[in-house]
Amino acid sequence: MKKEFAVIGLGRFGGSICRELSREGMEVLALDLDEDKVNEYRDIASHAVIADSTDENVLKELGFRNIDHVIVAIGDNIQASMLTTLILKEMGIKMITVKAQNDYHEKILNKIGADQVVHPERDMGKRIAHNIISNNILDYIELSDDHSVVEVKAGSKMGGQTLVDLDIRAEYGCNVVAIKRDKDVIVSPMATEEIKESDVLIVIGADKDISRFEKNLVLED
């Protein structure tokens, strides 16, 4: 089953995550108090609603209990960010990622139960979106507007197969430039190299090709 995401706060950071998750084919509920922002994302997200995330009853009515992962990307209102995080925690949301304004805000978010705290100044929305799609996507670095490097952990779909078997270059147009295995790094691995589960592959390619590679070989069913 597809993971369901919700993004609360559609400023530059929240909007970036919403766009990237939607581009990757995820179910996304987008929420903001600003009508103009919500209208901007009506055709991007699966659902876009004007709502107050500090109202627990509203979140329940919107079906937040069924959401797998909520990203709280509220702008300058630290109080609303903290209250929203508390409500989501009490509702039993499995995974809550929250944007922190500063180190003080981060400390409080960690104390009240945020699973992941991010600083948008340091972490790009696109990179974070890929990281939250799957635990197997460890890092995502943009090289240009349409080419990136992704670091992925090999799961059951790749474990026990060689690079020849997987034929990543022909099938997806991506190149495996290195494999990290425990403390060793295999640079420019041979086509006959067998991938072990928990190996970390460093893959380079066009964003659209990396997206297909992730969907077919990285995301676990």
XYZ file of C-alpha atoms in Angstrom:
221
model
C 0.000 0.000 0.000
C 1.072 3.577 -0.712
C 2.168 5.608 2.287
C -0.101 8.560 3.038
C 1.489 11.906 3.904
C 0.163 15.207 5.203
C 1.983 18.540 4.915
C 0.870 21.269 7.342
C 2.043 24.710 6.248
C 2.509 25.491 2.559
C 5.260 28.094 2.655
C 8.446 27.657 0.640
C 9.645 24.630 2.623
C 6.286 22.857 3.068
C 5.396 23.607 -0.543
C 8.682 22.131 -1.746
C 8.041 18.891 0.165
C 4.433 18.751 -1.036
C 5.497 19.150 -4.687
C 8.246 16.537 -4.452
C 6.113 13.917 -2.661
C 3.316 14.467 -5.200
C 5.816 14.194 -8.070
C 6.925 10.844 -6.629
C 3.331 9.595 -6.800
C 2.573 9.727 -3.069
C -0.829 10.464 -1.540
C -0.506 13.943 0.003
C -2.988 15.941 2.073
C -1.904 19.614 2.057
C -3.177 21.955 4.755
C -2.794 25.680 5.456
C -4.786 28.569 6.917
C -4.035 30.733 3.862
C -6.665 30.275 1.128
C -4.327 31.469 -1.654
C -1.664 28.904 -0.717
C -4.221 26.107 -0.533
C -5.603 27.061 -3.965
C -2.056 26.952 -5.370
C -1.722 23.296 -4.312
C -5.202 22.027 -5.238
C -3.915 20.571 -8.509
C -0.629 19.336 -7.025
C -1.562 17.500 -3.821
C -4.134 14.683 -3.638
C -6.219 16.935 -1.342
C -5.668 20.556 -0.263
C -7.712 22.096 2.545
C -7.957 25.365 4.492
C -7.822 24.379 8.147
C -6.355 25.172 11.569
C -3.943 22.414 12.606
C -4.176 23.453 16.277
C -7.820 22.273 16.358
C -7.755 18.569 17.214
C -11.364 18.018 16.093
C -10.580 19.414 12.638
C -7.619 17.042 12.242
C -9.785 14.090 13.305
C -12.500 15.060 10.808
C -9.877 15.219 8.046
C -8.834 11.631 8.825
C -5.375 12.421 10.192
C -5.441 9.212 12.246
C -4.994 7.282 8.973
C -1.957 9.327 7.853
C 1.382 7.481 8.020
C 3.651 10.530 8.147
C 2.876 14.169 8.927
C 5.274 16.999 8.080
C 4.682 20.114 10.210
C 6.149 22.974 8.145
C 4.477 25.905 9.914
C 6.291 29.205 9.260
C 7.027 31.691 12.039
C 4.398 30.621 14.565
C 6.428 28.470 16.976
C 3.460 28.094 19.341
C 1.236 26.690 16.573
C 4.046 24.359 15.499
C 4.471 22.959 19.023
C 0.727 22.650 19.698
C 0.183 20.881 16.363
C 3.031 18.458 17.141
C 1.532 17.692 20.578
C -1.923 17.045 19.106
C -0.499 14.746 16.405
C 1.504 12.837 19.026
C -1.595 12.364 21.182
C -3.501 11.151 18.105
C -0.935 8.380 17.665
C 0.543 9.474 14.326
C 3.339 6.991 13.461
C 5.871 9.525 12.153
C 6.026 13.280 12.725
C 8.646 15.475 11.019
C 8.735 19.100 12.163
C 10.471 22.201 10.789
C 12.421 23.998 13.539
C 12.955 27.756 13.572
C 16.029 27.607 15.815
C 17.925 25.357 18.247
C 15.635 26.292 21.157
C 12.573 25.279 19.120
C 14.315 22.022 18.158
C 14.975 21.128 21.832
C 11.301 21.596 22.703
C 10.126 19.619 19.659
C 12.386 16.714 20.666
C 10.996 16.815 24.219
C 7.355 16.748 23.087
C 7.843 13.782 20.785
C 8.731 14.906 17.255
C 10.284 11.908 15.481
C 12.438 14.033 13.168
C 13.343 17.717 13.430
C 14.684 19.503 10.349
C 16.200 22.911 9.666
C 15.188 23.986 6.132
C 18.151 26.378 5.956
C 20.387 23.325 6.232
C 18.222 20.635 4.583
C 16.590 21.074 1.184
C 12.908 20.204 0.875
C 13.636 17.889 -2.063
C 16.257 15.973 -0.110
C 14.005 15.588 2.936
C 11.086 14.440 0.765
C 13.164 11.564 -0.606
C 14.387 10.635 2.861
C 10.864 10.395 4.246
C 9.500 8.327 1.353
C 11.624 5.371 2.486
C 14.039 4.490 5.287
C 16.196 2.955 2.547
C 16.852 6.350 0.944
C 19.674 7.693 3.081
C 20.698 10.845 1.258
C 19.827 12.859 -1.842
C 22.108 15.526 -3.293
C 21.168 17.742 -6.245
C 23.933 18.185 -8.830
C 21.834 20.411 -11.108
C 18.164 21.161 -11.766
C 17.597 17.687 -13.198
C 20.500 15.442 -12.087
C 21.205 14.097 -8.600
C 23.174 11.615 -6.537
C 21.211 9.317 -4.230
C 22.524 7.086 -1.459
C 20.281 4.044 -0.918
C 20.354 0.999 1.327
C 19.900 -2.291 -0.536
C 16.822 -4.178 0.622
C 15.298 -7.522 -0.324
C 14.702 -6.442 -3.946
C 18.428 -6.005 -4.614
C 20.081 -8.289 -2.059
C 21.682 -11.416 -3.531
C 21.698 -10.057 -7.097
C 24.622 -8.809 -9.155
C 24.730 -5.488 -10.961
C 24.402 -7.505 -14.202
C 21.190 -9.119 -12.893
C 19.697 -5.764 -11.962
C 20.976 -4.003 -15.118
C 20.412 -0.629 -13.483
C 22.117 1.337 -16.264
C 20.048 -0.183 -19.091
C 16.768 -0.425 -17.163
C 16.825 2.946 -15.417
C 19.592 5.016 -17.028
C 21.400 5.353 -13.685
C 24.974 4.469 -12.734
C 26.119 2.812 -9.514
C 29.361 4.690 -8.836
C 30.227 3.046 -5.517
C 29.061 0.505 -2.951
C 29.636 0.992 0.780
C 29.889 -2.342 2.621
C 30.544 -2.061 6.350
C 33.804 -0.073 6.497
C 34.806 -0.773 2.892
C 33.967 1.322 -0.164
C 33.968 -0.375 -3.571
C 34.501 2.368 -6.169
C 33.321 1.685 -9.763
C 32.075 -1.816 -8.852
C 32.374 -4.616 -11.404
C 29.181 -5.751 -13.147
C 29.611 -9.167 -11.485
C 29.618 -7.629 -7.960
C 26.891 -9.240 -5.856
C 24.896 -6.812 -3.735
C 24.277 -7.778 -0.131
C 21.275 -6.584 1.870
C 22.308 -3.519 3.897
C 24.957 -2.517 1.305
C 24.724 1.216 0.576
C 24.687 2.088 -3.141
C 25.705 5.520 -4.409
C 23.762 6.117 -7.607
C 23.952 9.021 -10.063
C 21.428 9.886 -12.775
C 18.682 12.155 -14.058
C 15.978 12.850 -11.452
C 13.259 11.113 -13.500
C 15.457 7.995 -13.859
C 16.380 7.985 -10.150
C 12.681 8.227 -9.329
C 11.919 5.080 -11.389
C 14.904 3.276 -9.836
C 13.695 4.157 -6.312
C 10.115 3.056 -6.993
C 11.107 -0.298 -8.484
C 14.171 -1.340 -6.490
C 14.394 0.746 -3.304
C 10.884 1.150 -1.914
C 9.784 -1.978 -0.085
C 6.232 -3.204 -0.793
